Structure formats: structure tokens, C-alpha cells
Coordinates of C-alpha atoms in Angstrom, one line a residue:
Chain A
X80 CA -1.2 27.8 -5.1
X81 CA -2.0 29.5 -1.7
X82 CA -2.1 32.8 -1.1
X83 CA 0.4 32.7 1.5
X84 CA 3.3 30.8 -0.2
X85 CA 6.0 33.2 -2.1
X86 CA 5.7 33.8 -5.6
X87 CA 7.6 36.8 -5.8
X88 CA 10.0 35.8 -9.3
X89 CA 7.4 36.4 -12.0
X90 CA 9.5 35.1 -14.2
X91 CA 8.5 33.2 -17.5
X92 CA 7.3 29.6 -16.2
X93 CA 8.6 26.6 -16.7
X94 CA 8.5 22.8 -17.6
X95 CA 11.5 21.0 -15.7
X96 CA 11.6 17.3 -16.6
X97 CA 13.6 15.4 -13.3
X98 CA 14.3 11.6 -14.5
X99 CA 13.9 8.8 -15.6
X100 CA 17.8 9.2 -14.6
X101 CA 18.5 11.4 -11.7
X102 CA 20.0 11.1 -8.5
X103 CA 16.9 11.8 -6.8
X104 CA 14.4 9.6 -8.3
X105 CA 15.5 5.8 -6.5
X106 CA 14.4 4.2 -9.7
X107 CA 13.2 4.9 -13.3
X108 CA 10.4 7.7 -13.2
X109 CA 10.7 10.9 -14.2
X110 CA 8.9 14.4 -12.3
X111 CA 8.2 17.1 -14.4
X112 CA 7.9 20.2 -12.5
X113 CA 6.3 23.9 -13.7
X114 CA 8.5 25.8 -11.9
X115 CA 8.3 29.6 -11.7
X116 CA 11.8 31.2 -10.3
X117 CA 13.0 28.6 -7.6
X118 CA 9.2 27.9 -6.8
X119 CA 7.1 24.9 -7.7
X120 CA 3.6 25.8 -9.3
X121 CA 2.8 22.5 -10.5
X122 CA 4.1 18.8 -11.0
X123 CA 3.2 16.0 -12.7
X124 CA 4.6 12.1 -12.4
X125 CA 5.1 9.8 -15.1
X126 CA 5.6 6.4 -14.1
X127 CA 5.2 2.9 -16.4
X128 CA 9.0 2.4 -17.5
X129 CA 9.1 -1.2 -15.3
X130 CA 5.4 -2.2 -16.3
X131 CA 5.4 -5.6 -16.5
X132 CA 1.6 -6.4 -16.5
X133 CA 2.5 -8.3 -13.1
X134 CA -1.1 -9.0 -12.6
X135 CA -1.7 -10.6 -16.1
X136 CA 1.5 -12.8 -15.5
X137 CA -0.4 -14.4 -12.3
X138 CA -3.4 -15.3 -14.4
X139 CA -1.0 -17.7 -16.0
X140 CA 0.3 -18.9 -13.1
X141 CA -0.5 -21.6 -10.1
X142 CA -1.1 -19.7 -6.3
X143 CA 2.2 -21.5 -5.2
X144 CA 4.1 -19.8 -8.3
X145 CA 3.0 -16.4 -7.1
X146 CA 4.7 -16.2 -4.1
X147 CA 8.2 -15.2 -5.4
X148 CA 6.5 -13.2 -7.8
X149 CA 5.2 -11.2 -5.3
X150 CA 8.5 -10.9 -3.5
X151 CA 9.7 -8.7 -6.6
X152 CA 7.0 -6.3 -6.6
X153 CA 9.5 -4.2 -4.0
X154 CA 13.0 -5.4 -3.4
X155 CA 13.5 -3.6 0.1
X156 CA 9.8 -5.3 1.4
X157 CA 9.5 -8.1 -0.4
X158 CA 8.5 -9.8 2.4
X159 CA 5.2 -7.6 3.8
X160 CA 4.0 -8.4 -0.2
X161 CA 4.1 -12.4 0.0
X162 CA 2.8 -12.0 3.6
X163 CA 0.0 -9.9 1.9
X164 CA -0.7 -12.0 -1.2
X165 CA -0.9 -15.5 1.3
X166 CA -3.0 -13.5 3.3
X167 CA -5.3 -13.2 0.3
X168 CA -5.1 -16.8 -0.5
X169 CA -6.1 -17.6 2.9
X170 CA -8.5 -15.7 3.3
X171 CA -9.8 -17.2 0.2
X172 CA -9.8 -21.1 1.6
X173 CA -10.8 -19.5 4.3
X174 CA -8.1 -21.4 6.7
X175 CA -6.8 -20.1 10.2
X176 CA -3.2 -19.9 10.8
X177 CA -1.6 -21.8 13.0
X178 CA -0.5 -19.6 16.0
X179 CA 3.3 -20.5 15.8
X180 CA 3.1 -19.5 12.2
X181 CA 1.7 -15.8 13.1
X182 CA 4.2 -14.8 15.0
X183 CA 6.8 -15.9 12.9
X184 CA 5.1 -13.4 10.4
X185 CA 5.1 -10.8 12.6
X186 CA 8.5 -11.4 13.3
X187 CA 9.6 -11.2 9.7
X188 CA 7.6 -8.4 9.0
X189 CA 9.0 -6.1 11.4
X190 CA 12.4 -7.2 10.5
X191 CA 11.6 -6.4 7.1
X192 CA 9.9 -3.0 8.2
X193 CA 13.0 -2.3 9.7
X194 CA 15.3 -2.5 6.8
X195 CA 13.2 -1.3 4.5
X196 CA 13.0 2.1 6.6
X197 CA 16.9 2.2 7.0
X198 CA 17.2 1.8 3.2
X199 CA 14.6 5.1 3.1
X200 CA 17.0 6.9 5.7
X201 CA 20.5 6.0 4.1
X202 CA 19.0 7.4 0.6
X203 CA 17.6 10.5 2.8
X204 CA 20.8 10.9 3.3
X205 CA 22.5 10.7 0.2
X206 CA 19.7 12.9 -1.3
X207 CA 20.7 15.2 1.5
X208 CA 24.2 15.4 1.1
X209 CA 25.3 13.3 3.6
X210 CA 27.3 10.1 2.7
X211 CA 27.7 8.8 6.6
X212 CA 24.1 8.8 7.5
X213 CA 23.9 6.7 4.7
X214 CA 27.3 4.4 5.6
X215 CA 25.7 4.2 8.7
X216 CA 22.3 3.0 7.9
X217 CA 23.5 0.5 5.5
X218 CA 26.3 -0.9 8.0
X219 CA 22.7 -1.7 10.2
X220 CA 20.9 -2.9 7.4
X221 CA 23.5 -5.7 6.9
X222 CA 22.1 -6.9 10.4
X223 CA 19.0 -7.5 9.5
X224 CA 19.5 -8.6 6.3
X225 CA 21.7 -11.6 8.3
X226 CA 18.9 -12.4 9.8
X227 CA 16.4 -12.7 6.8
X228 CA 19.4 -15.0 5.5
X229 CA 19.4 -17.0 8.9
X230 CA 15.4 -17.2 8.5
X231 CA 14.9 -17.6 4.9
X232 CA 18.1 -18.3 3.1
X233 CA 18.2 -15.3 1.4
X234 CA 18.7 -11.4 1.7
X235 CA 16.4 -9.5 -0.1
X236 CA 13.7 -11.9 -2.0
X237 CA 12.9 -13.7 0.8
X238 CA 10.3 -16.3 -0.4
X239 CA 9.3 -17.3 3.3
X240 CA 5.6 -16.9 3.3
X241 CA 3.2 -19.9 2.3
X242 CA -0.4 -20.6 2.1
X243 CA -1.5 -21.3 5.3
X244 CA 1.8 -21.1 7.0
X245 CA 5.7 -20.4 6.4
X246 CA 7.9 -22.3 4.5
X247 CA 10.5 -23.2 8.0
X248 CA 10.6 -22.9 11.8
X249 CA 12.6 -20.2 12.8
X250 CA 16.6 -21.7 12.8
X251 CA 18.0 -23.3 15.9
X252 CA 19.5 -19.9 17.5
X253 CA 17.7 -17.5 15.8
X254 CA 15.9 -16.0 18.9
X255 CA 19.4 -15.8 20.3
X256 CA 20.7 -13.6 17.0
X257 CA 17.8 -12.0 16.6
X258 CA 17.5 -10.3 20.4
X259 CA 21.2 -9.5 19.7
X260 CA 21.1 -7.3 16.6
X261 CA 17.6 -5.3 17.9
X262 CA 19.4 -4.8 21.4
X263 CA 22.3 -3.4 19.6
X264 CA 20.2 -1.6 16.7
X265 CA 18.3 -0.1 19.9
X266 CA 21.7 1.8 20.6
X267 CA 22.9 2.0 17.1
X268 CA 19.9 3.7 15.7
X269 CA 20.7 6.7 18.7
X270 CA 24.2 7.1 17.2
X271 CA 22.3 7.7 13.9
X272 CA 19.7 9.8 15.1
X273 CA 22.7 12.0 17.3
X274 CA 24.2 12.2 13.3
X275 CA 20.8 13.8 12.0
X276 CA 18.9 15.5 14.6
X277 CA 21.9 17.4 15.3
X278 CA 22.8 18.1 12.5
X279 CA 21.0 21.8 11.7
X280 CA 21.6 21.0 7.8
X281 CA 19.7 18.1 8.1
X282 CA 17.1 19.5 10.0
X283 CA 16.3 22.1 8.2
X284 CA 15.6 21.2 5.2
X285 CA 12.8 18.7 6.1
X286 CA 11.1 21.1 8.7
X287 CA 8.6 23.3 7.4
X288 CA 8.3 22.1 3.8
X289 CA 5.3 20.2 2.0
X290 CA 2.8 20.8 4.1
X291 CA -0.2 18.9 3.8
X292 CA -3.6 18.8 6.2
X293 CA -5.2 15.6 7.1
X294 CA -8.3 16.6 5.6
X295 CA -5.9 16.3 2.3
X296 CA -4.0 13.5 3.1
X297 CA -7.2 11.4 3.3
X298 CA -8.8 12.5 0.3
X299 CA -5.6 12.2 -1.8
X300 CA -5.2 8.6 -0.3
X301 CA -1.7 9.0 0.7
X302 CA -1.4 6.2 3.3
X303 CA 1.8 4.9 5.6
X304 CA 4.2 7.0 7.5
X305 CA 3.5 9.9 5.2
X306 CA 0.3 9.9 6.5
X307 CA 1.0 9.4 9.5
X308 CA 3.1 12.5 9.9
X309 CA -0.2 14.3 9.0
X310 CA -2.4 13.9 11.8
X311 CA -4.1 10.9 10.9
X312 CA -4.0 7.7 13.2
X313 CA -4.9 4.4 11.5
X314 CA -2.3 1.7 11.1
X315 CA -3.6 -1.7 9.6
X316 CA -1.9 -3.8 12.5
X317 CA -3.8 -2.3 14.3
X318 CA -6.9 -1.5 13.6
X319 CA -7.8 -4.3 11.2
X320 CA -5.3 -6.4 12.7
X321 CA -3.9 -9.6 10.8
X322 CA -1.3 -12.6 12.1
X323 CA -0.7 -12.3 15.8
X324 CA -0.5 -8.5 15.8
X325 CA -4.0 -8.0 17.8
X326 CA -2.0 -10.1 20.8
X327 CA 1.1 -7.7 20.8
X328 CA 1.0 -4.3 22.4
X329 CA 2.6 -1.5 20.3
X330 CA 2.1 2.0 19.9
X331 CA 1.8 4.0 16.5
X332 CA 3.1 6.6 16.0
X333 CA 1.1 9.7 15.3
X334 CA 2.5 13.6 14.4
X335 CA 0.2 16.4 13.8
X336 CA 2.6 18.6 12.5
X337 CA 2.3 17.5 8.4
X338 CA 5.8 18.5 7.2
X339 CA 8.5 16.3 5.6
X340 CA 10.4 16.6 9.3
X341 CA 7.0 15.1 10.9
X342 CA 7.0 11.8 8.3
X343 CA 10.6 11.2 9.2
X344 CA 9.8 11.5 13.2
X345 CA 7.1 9.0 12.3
X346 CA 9.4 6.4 10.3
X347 CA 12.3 6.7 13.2
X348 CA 9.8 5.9 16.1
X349 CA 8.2 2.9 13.5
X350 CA 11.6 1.0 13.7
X351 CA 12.0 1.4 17.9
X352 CA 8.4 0.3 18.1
X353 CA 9.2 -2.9 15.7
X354 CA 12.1 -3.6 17.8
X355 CA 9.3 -3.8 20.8
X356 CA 7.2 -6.4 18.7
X357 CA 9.9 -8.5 17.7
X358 CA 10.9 -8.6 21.2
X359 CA 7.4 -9.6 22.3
X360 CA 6.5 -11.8 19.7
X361 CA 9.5 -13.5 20.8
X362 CA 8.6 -13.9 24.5
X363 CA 5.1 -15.3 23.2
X364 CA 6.7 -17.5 20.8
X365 CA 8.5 -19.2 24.1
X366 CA 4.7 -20.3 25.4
X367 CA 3.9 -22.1 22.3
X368 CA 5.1 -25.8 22.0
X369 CA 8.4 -26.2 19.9
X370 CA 6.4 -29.4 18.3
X371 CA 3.6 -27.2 17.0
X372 CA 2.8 -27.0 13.4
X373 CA 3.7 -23.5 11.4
X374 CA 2.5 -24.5 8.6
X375 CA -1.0 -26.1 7.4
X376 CA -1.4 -28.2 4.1
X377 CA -4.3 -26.6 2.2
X378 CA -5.7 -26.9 -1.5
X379 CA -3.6 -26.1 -4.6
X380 CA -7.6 -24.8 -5.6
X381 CA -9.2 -22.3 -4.2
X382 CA -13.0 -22.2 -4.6
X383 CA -15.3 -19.6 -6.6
X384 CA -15.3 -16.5 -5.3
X385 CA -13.8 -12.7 -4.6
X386 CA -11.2 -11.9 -1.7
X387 CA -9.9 -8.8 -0.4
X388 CA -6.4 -8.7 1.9
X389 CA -4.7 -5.8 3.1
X390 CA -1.5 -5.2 5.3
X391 CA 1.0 -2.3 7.0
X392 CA 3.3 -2.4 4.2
X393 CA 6.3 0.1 5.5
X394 CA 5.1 2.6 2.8
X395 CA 1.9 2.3 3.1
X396 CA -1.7 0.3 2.9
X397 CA -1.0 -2.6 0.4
X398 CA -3.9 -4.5 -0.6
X399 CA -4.6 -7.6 -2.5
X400 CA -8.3 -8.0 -4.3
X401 CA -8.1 -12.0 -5.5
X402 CA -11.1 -12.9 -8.2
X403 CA -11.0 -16.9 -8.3
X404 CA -13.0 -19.3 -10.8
X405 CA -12.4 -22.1 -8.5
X406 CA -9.1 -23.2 -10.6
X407 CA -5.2 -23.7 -9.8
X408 CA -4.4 -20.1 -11.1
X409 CA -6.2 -16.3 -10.0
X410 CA -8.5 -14.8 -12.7
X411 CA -7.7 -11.6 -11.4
X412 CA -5.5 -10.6 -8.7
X413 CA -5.6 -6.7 -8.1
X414 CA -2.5 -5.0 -6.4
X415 CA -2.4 -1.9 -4.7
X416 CA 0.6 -0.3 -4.3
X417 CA 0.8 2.0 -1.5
X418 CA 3.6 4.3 -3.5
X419 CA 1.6 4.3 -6.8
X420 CA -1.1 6.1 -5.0
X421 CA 1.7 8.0 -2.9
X422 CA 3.7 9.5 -5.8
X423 CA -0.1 10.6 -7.6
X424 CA -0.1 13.1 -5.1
X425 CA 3.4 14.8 -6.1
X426 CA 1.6 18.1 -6.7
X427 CA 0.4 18.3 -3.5
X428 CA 3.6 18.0 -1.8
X429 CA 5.4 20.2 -4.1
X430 CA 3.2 23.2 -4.5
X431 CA 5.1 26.2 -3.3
X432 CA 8.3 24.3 -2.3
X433 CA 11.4 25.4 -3.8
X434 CA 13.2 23.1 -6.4
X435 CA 16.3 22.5 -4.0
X436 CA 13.2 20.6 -1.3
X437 CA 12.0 18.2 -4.4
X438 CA 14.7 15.6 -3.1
X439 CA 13.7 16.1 0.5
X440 CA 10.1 15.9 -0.6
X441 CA 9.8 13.0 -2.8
X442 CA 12.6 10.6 -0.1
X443 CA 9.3 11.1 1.9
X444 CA 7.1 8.9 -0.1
X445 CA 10.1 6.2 -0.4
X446 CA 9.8 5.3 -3.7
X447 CA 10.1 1.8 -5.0
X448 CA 9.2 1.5 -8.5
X449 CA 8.9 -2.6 -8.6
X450 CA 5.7 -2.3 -6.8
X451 CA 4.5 1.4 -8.4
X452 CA 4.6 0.1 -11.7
X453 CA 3.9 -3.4 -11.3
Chain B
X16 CA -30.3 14.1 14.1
X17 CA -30.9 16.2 10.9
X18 CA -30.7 14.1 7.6
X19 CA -27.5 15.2 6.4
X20 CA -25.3 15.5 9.5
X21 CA -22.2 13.1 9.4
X22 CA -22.0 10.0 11.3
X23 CA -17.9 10.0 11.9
X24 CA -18.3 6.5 13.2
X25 CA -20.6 4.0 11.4
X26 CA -20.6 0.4 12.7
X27 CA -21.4 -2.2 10.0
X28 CA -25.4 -2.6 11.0
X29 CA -25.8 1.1 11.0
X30 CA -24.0 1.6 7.7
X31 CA -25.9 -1.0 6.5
X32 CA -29.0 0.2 7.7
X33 CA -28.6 3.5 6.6
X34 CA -27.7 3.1 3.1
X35 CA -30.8 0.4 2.7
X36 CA -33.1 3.5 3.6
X37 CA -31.5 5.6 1.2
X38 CA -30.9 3.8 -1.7
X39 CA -33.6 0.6 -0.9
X40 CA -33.8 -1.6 -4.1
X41 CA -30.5 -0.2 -5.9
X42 CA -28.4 -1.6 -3.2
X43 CA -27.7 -5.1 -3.0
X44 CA -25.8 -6.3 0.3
X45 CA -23.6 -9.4 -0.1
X46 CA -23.5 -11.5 3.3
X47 CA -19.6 -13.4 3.6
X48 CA -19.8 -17.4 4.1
X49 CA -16.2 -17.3 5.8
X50 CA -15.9 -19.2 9.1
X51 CA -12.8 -19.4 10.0
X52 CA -10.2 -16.9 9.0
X53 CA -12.4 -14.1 11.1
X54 CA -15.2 -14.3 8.5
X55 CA -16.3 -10.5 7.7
X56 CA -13.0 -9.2 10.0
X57 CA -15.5 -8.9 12.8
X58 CA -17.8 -6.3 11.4
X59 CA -15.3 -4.5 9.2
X60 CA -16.8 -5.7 5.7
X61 CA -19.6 -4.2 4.3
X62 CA -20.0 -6.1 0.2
X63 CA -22.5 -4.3 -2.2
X64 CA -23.7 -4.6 -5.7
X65 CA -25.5 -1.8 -7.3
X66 CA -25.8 -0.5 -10.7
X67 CA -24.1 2.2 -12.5
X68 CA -26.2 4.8 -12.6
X69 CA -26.3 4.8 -8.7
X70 CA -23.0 4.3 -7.6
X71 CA -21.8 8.1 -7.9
X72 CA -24.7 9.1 -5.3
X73 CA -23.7 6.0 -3.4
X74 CA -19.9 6.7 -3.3
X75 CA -20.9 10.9 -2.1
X76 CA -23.1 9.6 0.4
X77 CA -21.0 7.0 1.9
X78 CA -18.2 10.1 1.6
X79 CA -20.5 12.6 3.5
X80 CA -23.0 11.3 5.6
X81 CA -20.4 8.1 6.9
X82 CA -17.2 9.6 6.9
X83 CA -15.5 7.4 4.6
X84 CA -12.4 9.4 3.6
X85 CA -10.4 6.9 2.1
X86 CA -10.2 5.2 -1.2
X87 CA -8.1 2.3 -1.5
X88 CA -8.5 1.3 -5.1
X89 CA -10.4 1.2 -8.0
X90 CA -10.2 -2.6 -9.5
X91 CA -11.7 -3.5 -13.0
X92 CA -12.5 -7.1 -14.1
X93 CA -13.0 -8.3 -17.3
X94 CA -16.1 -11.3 -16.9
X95 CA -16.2 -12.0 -20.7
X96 CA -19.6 -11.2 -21.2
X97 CA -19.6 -7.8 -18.6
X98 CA -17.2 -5.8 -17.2
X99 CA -16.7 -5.2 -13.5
X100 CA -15.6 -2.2 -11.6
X101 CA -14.7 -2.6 -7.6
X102 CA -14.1 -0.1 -5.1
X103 CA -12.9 -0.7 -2.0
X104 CA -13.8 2.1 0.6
X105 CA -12.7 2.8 4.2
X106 CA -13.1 4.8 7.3
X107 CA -10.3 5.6 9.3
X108 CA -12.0 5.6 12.6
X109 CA -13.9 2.2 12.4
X110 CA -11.0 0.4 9.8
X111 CA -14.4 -0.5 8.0
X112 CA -14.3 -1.2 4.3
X113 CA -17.0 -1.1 2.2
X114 CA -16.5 -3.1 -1.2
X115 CA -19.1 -1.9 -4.1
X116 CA -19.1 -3.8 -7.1
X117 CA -21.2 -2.2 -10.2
X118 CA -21.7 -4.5 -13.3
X119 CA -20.4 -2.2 -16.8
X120 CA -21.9 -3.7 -20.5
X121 CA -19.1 -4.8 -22.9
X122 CA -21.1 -2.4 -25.8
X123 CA -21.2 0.5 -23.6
X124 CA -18.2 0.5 -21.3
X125 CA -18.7 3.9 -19.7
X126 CA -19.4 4.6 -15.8
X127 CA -18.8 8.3 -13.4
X128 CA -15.5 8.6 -12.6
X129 CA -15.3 9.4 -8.5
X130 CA -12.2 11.5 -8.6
X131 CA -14.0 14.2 -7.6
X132 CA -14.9 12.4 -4.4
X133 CA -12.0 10.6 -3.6
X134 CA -8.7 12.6 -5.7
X135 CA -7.2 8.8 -4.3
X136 CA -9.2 7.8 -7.2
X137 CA -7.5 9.4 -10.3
X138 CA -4.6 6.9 -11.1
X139 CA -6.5 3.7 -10.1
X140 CA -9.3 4.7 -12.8
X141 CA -6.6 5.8 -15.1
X142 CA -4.9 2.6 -14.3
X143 CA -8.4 0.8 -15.2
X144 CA -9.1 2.7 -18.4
X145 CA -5.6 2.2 -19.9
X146 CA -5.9 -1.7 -19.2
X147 CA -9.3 -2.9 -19.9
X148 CA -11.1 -0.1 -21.9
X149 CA -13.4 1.2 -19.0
X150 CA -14.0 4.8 -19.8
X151 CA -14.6 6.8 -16.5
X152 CA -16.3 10.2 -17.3
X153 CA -16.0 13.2 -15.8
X154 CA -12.4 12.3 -15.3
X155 CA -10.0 15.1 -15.5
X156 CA -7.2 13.7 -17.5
X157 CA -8.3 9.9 -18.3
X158 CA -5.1 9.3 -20.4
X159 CA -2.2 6.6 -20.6
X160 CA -0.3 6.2 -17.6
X161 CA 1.7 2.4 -17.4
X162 CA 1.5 1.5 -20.9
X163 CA 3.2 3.7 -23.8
X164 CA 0.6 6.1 -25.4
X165 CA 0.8 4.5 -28.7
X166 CA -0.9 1.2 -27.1
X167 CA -4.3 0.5 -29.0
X168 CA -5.3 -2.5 -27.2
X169 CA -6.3 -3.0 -24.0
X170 CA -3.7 -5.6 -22.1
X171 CA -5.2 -6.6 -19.4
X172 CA -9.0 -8.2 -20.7
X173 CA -9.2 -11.6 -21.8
X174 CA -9.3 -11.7 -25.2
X175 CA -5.7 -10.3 -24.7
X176 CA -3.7 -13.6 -24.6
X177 CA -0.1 -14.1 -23.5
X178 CA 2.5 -16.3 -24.4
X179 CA 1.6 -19.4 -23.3
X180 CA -2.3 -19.0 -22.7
X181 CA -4.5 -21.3 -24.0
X182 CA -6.8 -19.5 -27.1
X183 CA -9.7 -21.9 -26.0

């Protein structure tokens, strides 16, 4: 612990064990804390109650059978994961995607970015103490999640991705629904920003807690909006840029500031700037032939060899590392999960908060335990 | 430029270039054969093979002379007759990734942990130990961390079969 954090109790320390049930914890983990007064010394995650051995279970599997798999590795992004494990196959048949077929991608990736970060902002605010920011959020959600229904046919495990393509063209109307909800989430999310930037409760308990330097951010691999909000500027889309993203002009957001208020800044300005891609990806959608194909027919094999993939999850870096012996079904396929490495970095965040910020704290890292524990 | 001053930028030829005159035969660089899906990411993929007893100076070199900050995981495969461990290394300026691959002996599963390099590190090599057996030394708490600590057995290597997997 620094010098300049207050440790004035010198009381007796203490183990707190936070979890597997608790209000905070999104999921089945459990945070045990060394706590010394109201002040955090030391903390220490234990994760591995939803192990499932996901990665064994695809070496029994075909590459099609995968791709609902992979939308259950997070319920709230399910479909950034089966983007990100086609990309892997892809990249293993080594096949370009057809363009209509990118930007459908891109669109249902930012869709799915932006309910995913709602979901992280209605459970801010229910770990905050506020039940309308959550209403709110949720009521916004349903939006999006109509769309995924239009698109896909289902809400949450969306199963739209395929190798080399996506399963459908985007519904007849669908460009029509889709502008309607982002111009009206445009407004909506300022009535929910009015609700928690004004709201000095709100406010100040994210500002000026867990601080954490870039220099420390990098090393502990914390990636996504957390890092974001640290001073570091990489973003996937667009520096290693996949599906149509290098075509599409967006900004990411950066905050030097490192605090809990900093990474919520950055997730706020991640959903206007996915509004702004979706809207563009749109307008360049428009210039491609209706006729053209979104989806290529490709090899149930894929040949010998090893394959790296990685995307802008909304938590984070995900990445996919694909060993194939040249058969139906991956000999090893590698995930990682942007919140496993996230929530490894607890102490980090916590040292020298109080035990009343560990809610505030950990909503930062938006836990999802589906892909964590795998 | 003095030997050790940090290159914050590193394209792929320099990287390349670079760590062939440190490490020269211990390195082995892996060219991509992809055409099509933007082959090697244009530039961003550096692939290398080297041996164990290398691969700690490797990883602090790549840390301090080329500024890569990041560690995006630690992967272990099980080949049958080896074991395999991957890293996957990146620098946030250039979104390069460097991919080394070191070869482990079934007998003598042992290779340096790089936690102290990369803290990113600890829970992917925890992750790999607890799984397939590799022991990373120098670790600071190499212990059980998906699988219940009374697990004996190593899930994740090949001669662990599941329900429905062929015994061959």
C-alpha cells in the first residue's frame, strides 16, 4: 500500500470473504478482501464455480457446432464471441469476407456493444443504490434487444455469425428500425446521463477511487474501457482493424484521469460513438448491391496449422488461438477472456479503497462469469 | 543509439531484425502462407520458435528494448509426444503481436514463469498449470484456480478423454 493512502484504524486485520452470493458480485465468484478498519490492504479473487472445460468440449465438436457454443461464453456479448471465433476460423481457411457480410458484422457488433454496456450501467446502478438508472437502462436495452430479434431471431444468444459470412441478410426494414431506435437512444441515453451526472451521490462515489497509472494498467493486462479510462489509447477496431471497421470513421475514446469515474466516461462515449458506426455502416451498406452475397461456402475442414483472432469485445481484448490437425473439429481452441484477466487485477484496484467503493470498483470491470470461467 | 535504449515503436522488419542480432540461432522466425484474409495483418505478426531456456531473456528483451507492454495470454498445448507453451505479445503503439512458441518435454514439464515481466501473465500460467501439468517456476502462487483443489489430474491434455471421445 502507498504511502499516501489512509491507514489510520490499526486495527486487527482482516479476511472478508464477498460471494459467491452477494449483490455485488453479477455472478458466482467470491472476493475475499484483507481489510484493515474500512480500508482495503489486500484482495484476492476466486473464480472457477461455472468451469465447464469450454475449450475441451470444442475438441469434440465440428467448427459449425461451435458457434452457439461460443455465444454462451457471455450472455450480454454473445455476439462479439461468435464474431471472434469465425474470425478465427477464417483466418484459418484463410477466406476474405464478402463486403456486405462485414458490415453486417459491424452492425451487430455495435448493437451488441451497446446493450451489453447498458446492462453494465443498469447494474452500476443497482450497485449504487439507484433502482431508476437501472429501469431506465433496461427499458433501452429492450430496443436493442428487438433489433437482435429482428436480425437474428433471438435476444440474447444470437447465433448470427458463420464461417465466411452470416447466417441472413439484414430483414426487409431493418435499416428503417434500426436508424429509429439509435436516433431515439441518441436522446434517451441524455435523459440517463441528466439521471447520473447530476446526481452528486452518483458522482461521487466513482470519482477519485481506484486509481491505477497506465504504466500499471499495461503490465497488469487490464484491457477495454477500463483501460481506456487510464490513459492508454489502443482499441482493436482500430488499430488492428477486422470486418469493415478500417472503412468507418470513429473516434475512441481516451481519459487520462485513471479513476472508476474516468472508465464510466469512457463506456458512455463508446455507446454514442457505436451509434455513429451503425449509422455509417448503414449508409455504406446502401452502395453495395442488394443481390450481393453475405455469405461464402467454405470447407467443413480446415487445414494443418495454428491461428490467432482477436476483437473489441465491450470488456475488453478477446482473443481466439485455433490449433488445427487438418480435421472437422479444433485440437485446441484457446479463449481469452478479457474479464478473467480483468478481475486478476482486483488488488490493484482495491488497495486503499474503502469497503463501501468495492461495488463501485469491481461494476468497473463488468463482470460476466460465462466467459471468465469458461 | 546506445544498446539498451527503448525503441517505443518497432515495425515488424526492425523487430525482426533486432531480435535476430541478439538472440541469432535460438530464434526461429516463422513466415505466414495466408493470402487472402490480410495474410500477416499487414506487418502486425511477428511468429517465433525458440527453446526454453531462452525464452525468459527473449520475453524481457522484447519487454524493454521494444516496448511490448502487453501480454495477451499464455496458451499450453498438449502435442502427445511434447508439450507447447504460446505467448502472444503486443505493443500498444504499433498493434503488433509477437507469437513465441517454446517446445516443453513431457518427462520434464518445467519452463520460467514471466509474471515477473508481464503480472498479465499470472492467471493464464496458473490457468495452464492447473490444466495440462506445465509447471511455471518462479511463479508466485502457481496453485488451482478453475478446477477444485482436490483435482489430481490434469483435464485438459489428451490422454484426458471425455464422454464420447474416441480412446483410439
Amino acid at each position: 500500500m502507498s504511502e499516501l493512502s489512509r491507514t489510520g484504524y490499526q486495527t486487527d486485520k482482516m479476511w472478508v470473504t464477498m460471494g459467491p452470493q452477494h449483490p455485488f458480485s453479477h455472478g458466482l465468484w467470491t472476493l475475499r478482501v484483507k481489510v484493515d478498519g474500512e480500508y482495503i490492504l489486500d484482495a484476492e479473487p476466486e473464480v472457477g464455480y461455472l468451469h465447464r472445460g469450454w475449450e475441451k468440449e470444442c475438441e469434440n465438436r465440428t467448427y459449425a457446432k461451435i458457434i452457439p457454443m461460443a455465444d454462451r461464453l457471455c450472455y450480454s456479448a454473445s455476439m462479439t464471441w461468435s464474431h471472434l471465433y469465425c474470425k478465427v476460423a477464417e483466418e484459418a481457411l484463410d477466406v476474405e469476407l464478402p463486403e456486405r457480410a462485414q458490415y453486417l458484422r459491424v452492425i451487430a457488433d455495435e448493437i451488441c456493444r451497446i446493450q451489453s454496456h447498458l446492462m453494465w450501467l443498469a447494474a452500476l446502478g443497482t450497485d449504487l443504490g439507484s433502482l431508476t438508472i437501472f429501469l431506465w437502462c433496461l427499458r433501452e436495452r429492450e430496443f436493442f434487444l428487438d433489433l437482435n430479434v429482428r436480425l437474428c431471431g433471438q435476444r440474447l444468444t444470437t447465433n448470427y455469425p458463420r464461417i465466411g459470412g452470416v447466417r441472413n441478410d439484414m430483414p426487409y426494414y431493418f435499416e428503417r428500425d434500426c436508424m429509429r431506435v439509435v436516433t431515439r437512444f441518441e436522446k434517451a441515453l441524455w435523459d440517463i446521463i441528466n439521471l447520473t451526472d447530476e446526481s452528486t451521490v452518483f458522482v461521487n462515489r466513482l470519482k477519485g477511487i481506484s486509481y491505477l497509472t497506465r504504466k500499471q494498467v499495461a503490465n497488469l493486462g487490464i484491457t477495454g474501457p477500463a483501460m481506456r479510462g487510464c490513459g492508454v489509447d489502443y482499441d482493436i477496431r482500430r488499430d488492428d482493424p477486422y470486418a469493415a471497421y478500417d472503412k468507418l470513421d470513429f473516434e475512441v475514446p481516451v481519459l487520462k484521469e485513471g479513476d472508476a469515474y474516468a472508465r464510466y466516461m469512457v463506456r458512455i462515449e463508446e455507446m454514442f460513438q457505436s451509434c455513429e458506426l451503425i449509422r455509417q455502416a448503414f449508409n455504406a451498406l446502401q452502395k453495395i448491391p442488394k443481390t450481393s452475397p453475405y455469405r461464402l461456402k467454405v470447407s467443413r475442414n480446415i487445414p494443418e496449422g495454428t491461428h490467432m483472432a482477436r476483437i473489441e469485445d465491450p470488456r475488453g481484448d478477446a482473443m481466439m488461438y485455433l490449433v488445427s490437425d487438418g480435421t472437422g473439429s479444433p485440437y485446441r481452441l484457446k479463449v481469452r477472456s478479457p474479464v478473467f484477466v480483468n478481475v486478476s487485477a482486483s488488488k490493484a484496484m482495491l488497495e486503499g479503497c474503502r469497503v463501501a467503493d468495492i461495488p463501485a470498483v469491481m461494476a468497473m470491470i463488468d463482470m460476466c462469469l460465462g466467459e471468465t470461467d469458461r | 543509439m546506445p544498446d539498451d535504449a527503448m525503441i517505443e515503436a518497432p515495425t515488424r522488419t526492425d523487430a525482426e531484425a533486432l531480435i535476430k542480432g541478439k538472440f541469432g540461432s535460438k530464434v526461429v522466425f516463422r513466415e505466414t502462407t495466408k493470402k487472402n484474409s490480410k495474410g500477416d495483418n499487414e506487418g502486425r505478426r511477428l511468429y517465433i520458435d525458440t527453446d526454453r531456456d531462452t525464452l525468459y531473456e527473449l520475453c524481457q528483451y522484447i519487454h524493454d528494448r521494444l516496448n511490448f507492454e502487453h501480454i495477451i495470454a499464455v496458451t499450453g498445448v498438449d502435442w502427445v509426444d511434447h508439450m507447447q507453451t504460446v505467448y502472444h505479445i503486443v505493443n500498444y503503439l504499433t498493434a503488433m503481436v509477437i507469437e513465441v512458441t517454446v517446445d516443453i518435454p513431457n518427462d520434464d514439464p518445467h519452463v520460467r514463469s514471466v509474471t515477473d515481466i508481464w503480472e498479465g501473465a499470472n492467471w493464464h500460467e496458473r490457468e495452464t498449470y492447473e490444466l495440462f501439468g506445465i509447471i511455471f517456476d518462479n511463479h508466485p502462487k502457481l496453485e488451482r484456480l478453475l478446477t477444485p483443489k482436490s483435482y489430481e489430474f490434469y483435464p485438459f491434455r489428451k490422454s484426458y478423454k471425455l464422454r464420447g471421445q474416441p480412446d483410439e
